[in-house]
Coordinates of C-alpha atoms and ligand atoms in Angstrom, one line a residue:
X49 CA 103.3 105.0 -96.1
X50 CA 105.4 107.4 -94.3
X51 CA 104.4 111.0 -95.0
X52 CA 107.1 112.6 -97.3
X53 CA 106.9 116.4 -98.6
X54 CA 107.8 117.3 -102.0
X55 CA 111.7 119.3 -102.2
X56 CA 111.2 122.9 -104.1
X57 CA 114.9 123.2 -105.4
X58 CA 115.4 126.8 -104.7
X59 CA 116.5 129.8 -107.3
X60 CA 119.7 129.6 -104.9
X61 CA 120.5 126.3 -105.4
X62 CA 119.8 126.6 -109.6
X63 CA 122.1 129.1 -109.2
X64 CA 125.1 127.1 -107.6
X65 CA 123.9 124.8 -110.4
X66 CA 124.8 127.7 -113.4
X67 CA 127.6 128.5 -111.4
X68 CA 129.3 124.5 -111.4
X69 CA 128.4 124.6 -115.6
X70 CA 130.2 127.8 -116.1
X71 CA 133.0 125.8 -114.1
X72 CA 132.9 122.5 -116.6
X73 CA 132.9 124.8 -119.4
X74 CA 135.8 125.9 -119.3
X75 CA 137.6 123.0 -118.1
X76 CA 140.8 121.1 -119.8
X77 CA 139.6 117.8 -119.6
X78 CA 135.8 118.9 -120.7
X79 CA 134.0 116.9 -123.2
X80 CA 133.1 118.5 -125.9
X81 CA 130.0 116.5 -127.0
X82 CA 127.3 114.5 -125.9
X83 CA 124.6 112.3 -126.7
X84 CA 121.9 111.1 -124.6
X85 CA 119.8 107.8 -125.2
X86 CA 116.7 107.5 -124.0
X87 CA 114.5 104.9 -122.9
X88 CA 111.1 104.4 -121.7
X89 CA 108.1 107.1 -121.7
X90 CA 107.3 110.3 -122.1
X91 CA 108.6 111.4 -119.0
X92 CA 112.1 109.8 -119.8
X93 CA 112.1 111.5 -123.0
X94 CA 111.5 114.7 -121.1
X95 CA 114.1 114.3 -118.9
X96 CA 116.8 114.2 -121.0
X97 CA 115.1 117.4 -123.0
X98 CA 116.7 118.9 -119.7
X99 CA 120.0 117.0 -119.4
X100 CA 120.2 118.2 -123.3
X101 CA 119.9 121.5 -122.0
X102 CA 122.3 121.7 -118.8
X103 CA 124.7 120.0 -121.0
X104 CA 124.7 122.7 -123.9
X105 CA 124.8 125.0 -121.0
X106 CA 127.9 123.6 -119.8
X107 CA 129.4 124.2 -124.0
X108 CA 128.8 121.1 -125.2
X109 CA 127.4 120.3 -128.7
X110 CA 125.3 117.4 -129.5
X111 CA 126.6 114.7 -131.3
X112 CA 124.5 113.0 -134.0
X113 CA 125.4 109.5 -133.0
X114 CA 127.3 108.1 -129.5
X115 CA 130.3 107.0 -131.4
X116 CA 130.9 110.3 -132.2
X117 CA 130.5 111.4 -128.6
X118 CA 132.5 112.5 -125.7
X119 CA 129.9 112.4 -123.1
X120 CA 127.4 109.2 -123.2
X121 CA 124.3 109.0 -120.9
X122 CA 121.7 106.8 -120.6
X123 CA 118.7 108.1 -119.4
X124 CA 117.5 104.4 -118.6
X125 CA 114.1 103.0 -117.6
X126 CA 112.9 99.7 -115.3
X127 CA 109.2 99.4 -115.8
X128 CA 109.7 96.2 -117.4
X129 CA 112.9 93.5 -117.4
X130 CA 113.3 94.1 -121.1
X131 CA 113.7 97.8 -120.7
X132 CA 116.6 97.1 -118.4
X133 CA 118.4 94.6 -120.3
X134 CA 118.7 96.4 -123.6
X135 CA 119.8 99.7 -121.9
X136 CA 122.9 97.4 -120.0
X137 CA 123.9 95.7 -123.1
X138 CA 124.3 99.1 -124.8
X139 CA 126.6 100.2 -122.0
X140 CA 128.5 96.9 -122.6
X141 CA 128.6 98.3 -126.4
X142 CA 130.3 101.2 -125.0
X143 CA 132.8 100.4 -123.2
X144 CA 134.7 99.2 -126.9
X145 CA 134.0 102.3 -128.0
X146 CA 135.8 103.6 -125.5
X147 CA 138.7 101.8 -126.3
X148 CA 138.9 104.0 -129.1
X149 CA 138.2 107.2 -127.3
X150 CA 139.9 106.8 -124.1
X151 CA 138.5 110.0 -123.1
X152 CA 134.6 109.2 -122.9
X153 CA 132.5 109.3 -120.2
X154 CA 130.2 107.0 -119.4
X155 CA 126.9 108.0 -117.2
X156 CA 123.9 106.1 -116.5
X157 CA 120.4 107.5 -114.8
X158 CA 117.4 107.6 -114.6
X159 CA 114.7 105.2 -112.9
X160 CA 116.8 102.2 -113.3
X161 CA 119.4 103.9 -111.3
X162 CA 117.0 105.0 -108.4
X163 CA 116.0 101.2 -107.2
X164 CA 117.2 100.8 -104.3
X165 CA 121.2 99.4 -104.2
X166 CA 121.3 99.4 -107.8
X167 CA 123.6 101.7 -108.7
X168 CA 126.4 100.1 -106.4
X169 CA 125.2 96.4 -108.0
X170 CA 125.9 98.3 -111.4
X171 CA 128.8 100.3 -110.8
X172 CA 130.4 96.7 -109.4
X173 CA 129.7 94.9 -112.5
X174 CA 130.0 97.9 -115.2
X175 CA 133.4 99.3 -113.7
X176 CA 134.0 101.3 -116.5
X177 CA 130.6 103.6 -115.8
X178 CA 131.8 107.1 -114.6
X179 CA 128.6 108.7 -112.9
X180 CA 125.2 107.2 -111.7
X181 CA 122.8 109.2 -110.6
X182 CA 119.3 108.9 -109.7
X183 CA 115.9 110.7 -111.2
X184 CA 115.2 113.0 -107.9
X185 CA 119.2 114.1 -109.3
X186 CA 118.9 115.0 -112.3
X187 CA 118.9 118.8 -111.4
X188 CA 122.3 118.6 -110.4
X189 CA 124.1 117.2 -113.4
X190 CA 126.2 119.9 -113.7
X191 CA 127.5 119.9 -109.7
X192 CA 128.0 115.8 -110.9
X193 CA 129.8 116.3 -113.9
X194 CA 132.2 118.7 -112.2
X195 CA 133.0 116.4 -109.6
X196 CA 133.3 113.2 -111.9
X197 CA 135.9 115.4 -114.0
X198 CA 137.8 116.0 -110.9
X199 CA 137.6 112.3 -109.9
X200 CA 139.5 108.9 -110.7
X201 CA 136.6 106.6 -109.2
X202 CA 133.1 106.7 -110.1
X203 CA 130.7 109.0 -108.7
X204 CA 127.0 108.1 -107.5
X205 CA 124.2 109.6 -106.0
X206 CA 121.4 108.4 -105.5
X207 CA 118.7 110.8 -102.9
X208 CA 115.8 109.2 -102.0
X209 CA 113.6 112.8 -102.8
X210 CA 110.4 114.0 -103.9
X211 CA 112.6 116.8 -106.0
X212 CA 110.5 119.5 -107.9
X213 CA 112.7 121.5 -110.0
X214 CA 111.7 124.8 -112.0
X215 CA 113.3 126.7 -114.6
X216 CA 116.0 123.7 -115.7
X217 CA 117.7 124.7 -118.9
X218 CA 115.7 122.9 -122.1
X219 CA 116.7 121.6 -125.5
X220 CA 113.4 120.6 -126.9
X221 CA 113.6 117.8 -129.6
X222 CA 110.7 119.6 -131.7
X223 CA 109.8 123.2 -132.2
X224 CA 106.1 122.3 -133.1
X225 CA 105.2 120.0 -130.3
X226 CA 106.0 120.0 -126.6
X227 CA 106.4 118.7 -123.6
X228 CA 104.9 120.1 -120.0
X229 CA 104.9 117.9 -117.0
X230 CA 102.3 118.8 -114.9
X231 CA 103.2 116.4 -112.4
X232 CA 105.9 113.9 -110.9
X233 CA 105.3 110.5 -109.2
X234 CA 102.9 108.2 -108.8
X235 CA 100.7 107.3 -105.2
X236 CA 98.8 104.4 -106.7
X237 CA 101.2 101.2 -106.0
X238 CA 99.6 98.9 -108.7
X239 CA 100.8 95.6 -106.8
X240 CA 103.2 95.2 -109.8
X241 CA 104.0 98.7 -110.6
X242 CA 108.0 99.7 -109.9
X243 CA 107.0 103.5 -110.6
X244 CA 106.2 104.9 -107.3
X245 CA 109.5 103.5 -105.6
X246 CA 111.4 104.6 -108.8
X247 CA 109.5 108.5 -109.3
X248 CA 108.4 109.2 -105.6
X249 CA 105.4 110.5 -104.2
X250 CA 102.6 112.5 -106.4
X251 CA 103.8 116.4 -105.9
X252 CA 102.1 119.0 -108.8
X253 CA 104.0 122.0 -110.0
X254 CA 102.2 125.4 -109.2
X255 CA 100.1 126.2 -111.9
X256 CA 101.3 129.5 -112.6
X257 CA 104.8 127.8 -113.8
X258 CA 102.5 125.7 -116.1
X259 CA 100.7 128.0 -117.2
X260 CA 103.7 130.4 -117.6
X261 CA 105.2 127.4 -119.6
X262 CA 102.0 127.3 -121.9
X263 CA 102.2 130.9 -122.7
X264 CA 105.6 130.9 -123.8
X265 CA 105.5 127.9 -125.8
X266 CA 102.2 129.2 -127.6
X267 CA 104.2 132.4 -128.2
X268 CA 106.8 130.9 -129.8
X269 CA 104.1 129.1 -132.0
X270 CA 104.1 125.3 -130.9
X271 CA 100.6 124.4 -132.2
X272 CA 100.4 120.9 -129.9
X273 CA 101.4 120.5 -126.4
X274 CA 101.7 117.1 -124.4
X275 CA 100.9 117.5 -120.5
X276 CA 102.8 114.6 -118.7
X277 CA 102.3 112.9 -115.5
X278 CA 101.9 109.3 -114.4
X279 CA 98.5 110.5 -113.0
X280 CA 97.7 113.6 -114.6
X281 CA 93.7 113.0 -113.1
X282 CA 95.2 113.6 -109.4
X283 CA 96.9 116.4 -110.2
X284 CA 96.5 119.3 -107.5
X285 CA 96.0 116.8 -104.9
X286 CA 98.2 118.6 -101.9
X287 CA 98.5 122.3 -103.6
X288 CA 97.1 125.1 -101.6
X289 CA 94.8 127.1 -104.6
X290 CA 92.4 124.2 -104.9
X291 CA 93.6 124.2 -108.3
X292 CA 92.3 120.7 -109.7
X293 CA 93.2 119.4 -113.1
X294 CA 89.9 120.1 -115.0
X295 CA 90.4 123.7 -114.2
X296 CA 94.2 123.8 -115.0
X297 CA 92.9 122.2 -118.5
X298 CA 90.1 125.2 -118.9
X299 CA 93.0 127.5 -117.8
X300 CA 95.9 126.3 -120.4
X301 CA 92.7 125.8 -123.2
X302 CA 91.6 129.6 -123.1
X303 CA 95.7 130.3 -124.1
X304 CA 95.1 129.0 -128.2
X305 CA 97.6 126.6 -128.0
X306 CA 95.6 124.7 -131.4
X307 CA 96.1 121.1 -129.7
X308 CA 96.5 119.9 -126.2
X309 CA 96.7 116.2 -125.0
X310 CA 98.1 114.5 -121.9
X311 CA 98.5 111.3 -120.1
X312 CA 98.5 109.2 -118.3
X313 CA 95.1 108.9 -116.4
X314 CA 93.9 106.4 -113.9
X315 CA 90.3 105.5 -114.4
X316 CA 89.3 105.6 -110.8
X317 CA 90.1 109.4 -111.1
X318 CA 88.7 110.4 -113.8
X319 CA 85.8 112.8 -113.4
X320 CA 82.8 113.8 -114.3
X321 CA 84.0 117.2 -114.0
X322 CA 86.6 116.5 -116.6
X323 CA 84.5 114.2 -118.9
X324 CA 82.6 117.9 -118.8
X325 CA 85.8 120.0 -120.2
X326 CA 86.7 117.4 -122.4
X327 CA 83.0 118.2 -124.1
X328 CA 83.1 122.2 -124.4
X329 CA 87.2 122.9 -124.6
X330 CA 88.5 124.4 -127.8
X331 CA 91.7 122.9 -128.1
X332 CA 91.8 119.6 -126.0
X333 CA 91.9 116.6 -128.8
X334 CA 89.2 114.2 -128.6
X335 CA 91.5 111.0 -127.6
X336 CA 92.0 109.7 -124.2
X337 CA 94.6 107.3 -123.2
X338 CA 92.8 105.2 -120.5
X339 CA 95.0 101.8 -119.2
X340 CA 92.5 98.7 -118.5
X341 CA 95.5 96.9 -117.7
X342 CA 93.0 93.6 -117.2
X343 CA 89.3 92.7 -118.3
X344 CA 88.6 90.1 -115.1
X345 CA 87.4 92.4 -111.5
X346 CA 89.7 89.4 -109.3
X347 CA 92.4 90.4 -111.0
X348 CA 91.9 94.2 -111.4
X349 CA 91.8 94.0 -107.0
X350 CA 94.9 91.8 -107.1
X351 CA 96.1 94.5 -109.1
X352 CA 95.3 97.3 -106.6
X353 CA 93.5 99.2 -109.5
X354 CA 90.7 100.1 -107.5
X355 CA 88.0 100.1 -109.9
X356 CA 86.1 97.4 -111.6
X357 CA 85.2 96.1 -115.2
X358 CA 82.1 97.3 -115.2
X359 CA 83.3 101.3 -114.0
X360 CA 86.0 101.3 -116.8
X361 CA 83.6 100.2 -119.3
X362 CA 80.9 102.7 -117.9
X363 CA 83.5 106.0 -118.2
X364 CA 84.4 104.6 -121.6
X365 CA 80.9 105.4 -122.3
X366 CA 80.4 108.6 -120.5
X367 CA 83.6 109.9 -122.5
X368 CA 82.1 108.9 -125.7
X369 CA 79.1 110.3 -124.9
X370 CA 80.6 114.0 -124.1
X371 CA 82.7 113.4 -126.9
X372 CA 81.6 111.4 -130.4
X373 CA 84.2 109.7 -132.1
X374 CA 86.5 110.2 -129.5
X375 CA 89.9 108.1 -129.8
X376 CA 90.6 105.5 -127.0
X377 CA 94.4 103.8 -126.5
X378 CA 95.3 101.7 -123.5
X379 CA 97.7 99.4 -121.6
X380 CA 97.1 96.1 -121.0
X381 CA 99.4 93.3 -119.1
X382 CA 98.9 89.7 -119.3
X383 CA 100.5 86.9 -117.6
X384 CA 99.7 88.7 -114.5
X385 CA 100.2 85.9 -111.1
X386 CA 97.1 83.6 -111.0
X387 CA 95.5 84.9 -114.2
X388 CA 93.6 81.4 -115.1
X389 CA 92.4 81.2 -118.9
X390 CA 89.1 82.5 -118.1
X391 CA 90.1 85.8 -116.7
X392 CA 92.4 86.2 -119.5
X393 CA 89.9 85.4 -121.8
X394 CA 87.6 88.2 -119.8
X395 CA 90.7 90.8 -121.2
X396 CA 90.0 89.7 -124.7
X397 CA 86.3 90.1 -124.9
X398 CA 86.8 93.8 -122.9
X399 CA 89.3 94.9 -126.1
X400 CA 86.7 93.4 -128.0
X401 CA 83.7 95.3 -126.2
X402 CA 85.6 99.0 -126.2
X403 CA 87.1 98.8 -129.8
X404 CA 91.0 100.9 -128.9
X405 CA 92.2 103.1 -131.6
X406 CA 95.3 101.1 -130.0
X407 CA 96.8 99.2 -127.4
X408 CA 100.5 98.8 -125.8
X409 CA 100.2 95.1 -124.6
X410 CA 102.8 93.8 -122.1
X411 CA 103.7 90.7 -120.5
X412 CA 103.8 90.7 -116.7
X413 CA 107.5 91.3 -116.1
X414 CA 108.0 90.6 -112.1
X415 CA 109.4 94.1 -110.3
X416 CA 111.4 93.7 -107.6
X417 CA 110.1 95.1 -104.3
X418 CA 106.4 95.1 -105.5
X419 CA 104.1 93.2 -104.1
X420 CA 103.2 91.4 -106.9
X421 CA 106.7 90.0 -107.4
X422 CA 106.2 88.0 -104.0
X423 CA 102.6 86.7 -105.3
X424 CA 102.2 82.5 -105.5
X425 CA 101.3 81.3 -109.5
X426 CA 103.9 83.5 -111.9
X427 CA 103.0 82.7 -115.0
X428 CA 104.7 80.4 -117.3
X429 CA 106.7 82.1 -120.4
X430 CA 105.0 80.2 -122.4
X431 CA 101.4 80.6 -121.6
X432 CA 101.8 84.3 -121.1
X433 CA 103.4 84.9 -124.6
X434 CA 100.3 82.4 -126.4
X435 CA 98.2 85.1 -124.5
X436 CA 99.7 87.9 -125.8
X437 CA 99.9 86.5 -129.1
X438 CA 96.0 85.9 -129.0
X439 CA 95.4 89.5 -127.4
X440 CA 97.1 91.3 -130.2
X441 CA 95.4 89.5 -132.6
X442 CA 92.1 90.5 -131.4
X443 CA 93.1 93.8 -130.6
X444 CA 94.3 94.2 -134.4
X445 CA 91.0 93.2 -135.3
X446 CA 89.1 95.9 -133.5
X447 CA 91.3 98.4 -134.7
X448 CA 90.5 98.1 -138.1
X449 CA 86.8 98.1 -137.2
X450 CA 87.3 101.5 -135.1
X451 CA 89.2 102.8 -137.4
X452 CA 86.8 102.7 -140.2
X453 CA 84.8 105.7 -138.5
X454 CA 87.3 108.0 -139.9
X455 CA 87.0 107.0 -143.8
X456 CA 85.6 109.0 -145.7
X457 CA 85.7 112.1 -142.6
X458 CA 87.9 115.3 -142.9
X459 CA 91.4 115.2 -140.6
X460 CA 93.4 118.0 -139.3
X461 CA 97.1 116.3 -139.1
X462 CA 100.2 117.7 -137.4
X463 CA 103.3 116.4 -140.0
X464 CA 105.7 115.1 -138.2
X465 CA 107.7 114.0 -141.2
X466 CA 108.4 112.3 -144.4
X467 CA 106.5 109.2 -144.6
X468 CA 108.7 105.8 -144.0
X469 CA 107.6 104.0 -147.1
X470 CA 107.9 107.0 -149.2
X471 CA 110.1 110.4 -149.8
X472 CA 106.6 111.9 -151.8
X473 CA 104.5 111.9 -148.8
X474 CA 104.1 112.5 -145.3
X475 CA 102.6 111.6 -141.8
X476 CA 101.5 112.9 -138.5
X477 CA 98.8 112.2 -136.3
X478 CA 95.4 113.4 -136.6
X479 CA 93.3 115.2 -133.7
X480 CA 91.9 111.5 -132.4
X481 CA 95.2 110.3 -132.2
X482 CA 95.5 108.1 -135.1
X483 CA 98.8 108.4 -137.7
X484 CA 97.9 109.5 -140.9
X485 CA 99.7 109.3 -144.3
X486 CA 99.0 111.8 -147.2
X487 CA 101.3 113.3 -150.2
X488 CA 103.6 116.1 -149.2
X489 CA 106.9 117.5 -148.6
X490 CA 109.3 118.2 -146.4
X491 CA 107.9 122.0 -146.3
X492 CA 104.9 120.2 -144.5
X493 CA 106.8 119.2 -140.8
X494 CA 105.6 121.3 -138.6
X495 CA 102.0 122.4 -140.0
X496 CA 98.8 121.8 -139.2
X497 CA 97.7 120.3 -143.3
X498 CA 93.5 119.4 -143.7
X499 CA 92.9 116.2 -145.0
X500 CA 90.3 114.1 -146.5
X501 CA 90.5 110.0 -145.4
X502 CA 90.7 107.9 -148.2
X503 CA 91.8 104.5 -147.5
X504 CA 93.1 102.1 -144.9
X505 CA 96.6 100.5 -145.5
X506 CA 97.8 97.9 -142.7
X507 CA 96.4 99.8 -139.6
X508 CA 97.6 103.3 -141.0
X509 CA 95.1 106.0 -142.9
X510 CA 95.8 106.9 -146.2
X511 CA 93.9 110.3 -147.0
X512 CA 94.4 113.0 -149.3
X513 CA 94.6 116.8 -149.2
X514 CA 91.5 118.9 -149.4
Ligands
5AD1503 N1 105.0 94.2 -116.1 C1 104.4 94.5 -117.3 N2 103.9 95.6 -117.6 C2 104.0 96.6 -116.7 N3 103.6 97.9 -116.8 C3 103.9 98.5 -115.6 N4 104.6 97.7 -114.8 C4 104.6 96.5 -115.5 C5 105.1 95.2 -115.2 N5 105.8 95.0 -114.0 C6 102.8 98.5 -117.9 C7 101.4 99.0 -117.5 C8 101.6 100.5 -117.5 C9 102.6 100.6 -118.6 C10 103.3 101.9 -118.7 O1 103.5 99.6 -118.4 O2 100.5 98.5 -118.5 O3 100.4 101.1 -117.8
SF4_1504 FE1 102.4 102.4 -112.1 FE2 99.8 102.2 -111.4 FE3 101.2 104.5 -110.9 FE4 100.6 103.8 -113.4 S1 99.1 104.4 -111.8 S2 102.6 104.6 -112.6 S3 100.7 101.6 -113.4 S4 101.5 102.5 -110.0

């Protein structure tokens, strides 16, 4: 891997940026709205938090849906086939809708758009996309909507850069919870991973912006924030302080912030250290996000996970050991090249063995330009969706056994809304990560409400107020 350095986009160069907005703002041919559509993670979601925000900054309102819209983008993802396909068949969508509004602009970006040669394959077969740019661009929408307004043909760019970016303009989606990236990228290449060729090498911010970031947001009175990263247990690796992230957690837990979470986290770095502040912090919630991806250790190496059954199952029990009761989600793929009935079998009885909270369960969707896309024995469709069937099911099962433990026990929950099944009560999650559904009213978004677990409804908990 050749050595690459991470690209500080300078105070100068944010400023040109301001300076192309105040340009589009006042422009003829300007949209006047926008809507952005989001797929994939956290980190996608975040993203367009800032394209939200450089596009207000350029005088543009959002629009509530994209057919009311001026200005379309889709912030797209390509972790998975499916992800790609329905984010092109939207654009399709679009381009009758543009029939109608003859003015609308059409923009597509994010990871999908940073493969390599995929935005010229797209651009040739979409024609009427307008700008394409990739995620180590997103800093310079307003430089790229300025030039596609002074254009007839499409515009692309696509840098292949580690970009770090501080101080972008921000439209949060929620005033109560937020996000904070801690850091970009990813220097694991899991053999069927696209993220590293998509998000570029690991880089950390500086830990004074984060914690800057923290301090604000807790003055403003978010009560949870959501540190994001595709490693968040490597972060620091390369900074100059020997700041590490155990201590950044101690750091951003001594602000008061009443909940603080993050993921993701690789087992094979997660500490002892930070097993250690997970057991005395204040604020951190007791839930962990820890992808297993696989049960079998042949396939875990063919995986280039670099650790083995038997050391995921042993931090799952050093983490419930500094921390009783605390709530464990994962990722899991099957269908993986090779996987034979017996290794996948060896995935079933590890679910089985750590009891998840819950579980995102994916079928192995070949990436191209990972090394597991070039691998001999892709599994049938077939036998990879009877798997998956058969996983969930016994996932499903051990949730309802975990998720006993919280009957009966008291809950703080963050609302996050009305409840879907009913305009007389609402939900939220509680501290272990769990959704939880108790009467209420609208007054409720937003707070922090004590509850009392009553009663388990299809995977969901039922409690009442205390
Ligand atoms: N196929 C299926 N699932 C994948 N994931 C990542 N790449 C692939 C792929 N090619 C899953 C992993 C990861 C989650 C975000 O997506 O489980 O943890
Ligand atoms: Fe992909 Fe592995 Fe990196 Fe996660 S740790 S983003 S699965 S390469």
């Amino acid at each position: 891997m050749a050595e690459r350095k991470p690209v500080l986009i300078t105070p100068e160069q944010l400023a040109q940026q301001r300076h192309f907005a105040a340009l589009v703002s006042v422009m003829e041919n300007r949209p006047r709205s926008y809507h952005v559509v989001t797929y994939g993670c956290q980190m996608n979601a975040h993203d367009s938090e800032k394209l939200s925000g450089m596009l207000a900054d350029m005088g543009m309102d959002e629009a509530p849906t994209r057919e009311d819209a001026d200005f379309v983008i889709f912030n797209t993802c390509c972790v998975r086939d499916n992800a790609e396909r329905r984010a092109l068949g939207n654009v399709t969508w679009l381009k009758e809708v543009r029939k109608k509004n003859p003015n609308l602009i059409i923009a597509v970006c994010g990871c999908m758009i940073q493969q390599p040669g995929m935005a010229e394959r797209i651009l040739k077969q979409y024609k009427f996309i307008d700008l394409a740019f990739g995620t180590s661009n997103l800093w310079k929408l307003p430089e790229l909507l300025h030039r596609t307004l002074n254009s007839d043909r499409a515009v692309v760019v696509v840098e292949d850069e580690d970009t770090i970016a501080e101080d972008l303009p921000l439209r949060r989606l929620r005033t109560d919870a937020a996000y904070i990236t801690i850091m970009y990228g990813c220097d694991n290449f899991c053999s069927y991973c696209i993220v590293p060729y998509v998000r570029g090498r690991e880089r950390s911010r500086d830990p004074e912006a984060i914690l800057a970031e923290a301090r604000a947001l807790y003055e403003s009175g978010v009560k949870e924030i959501m540190l994001l990263g595709q490693n968040v247990n490597s972060y620091g690796k390369g900074l100059e302080n020997g700041m590490n992230f155990p201590e950044l957690l101690r750091q951003l837990d001594a602000i008061g912030i009443p909940r603080i979470r993050f993921m993701t986290s690789h087992p094979k770095d997660l500490s002892d250290e930070l097993i250690a502040v997970l057991g005395e912090a204040k604020h951190i919630l007791p839930q962990f996000h820890l992808p297993v991806q696989h049960g079998n250790d042949e396939v875990l190496r063919r995986m280039n996970r670099r650790y083995t059954r038997e050391q995921y199952l042993d931090k799952v029990r050093k983490l419930r050991a500094a921390v009783p009761g605390i709530g464990l989600t994962t990722d899991i793929i099957v269908g993986f090249p090779g996987e034979t009935e017996e290794q996948f079998e060896e995935t079933l009885s590890i679910v089985e063995e750590v009891g998840y909270d819950s579980a995102f369960t994916f079928i192995y969707s070949p990436r191209t330009g990972t090394v597991a896309a070039g691998m001999e024995d892709q599994i049938p469709e077939d036998v990879a969706t009877d798997r998956i069937k058969r996983l969930i099911a016994v996932q499903e099962a051990g949730q309802r056994k975990a998720m006993a433990r919280f009957l009966g026990t008291e809950e703080e929950v963050l609302v996050e809304g009305l409840s879907r099944r009913s305009d007389k009560a609402v939900s939220g999650h509680g501290r272990h990560g769990v959704s939880i559904t108790f009467p209420g009213t609208e007054a409720d978004i937003g707070q922090i409400v004590r509850v009392r677990v009553t009663e388990m409804k299809n995977n969901t908990l039922m409690a009442e107020r205390i």
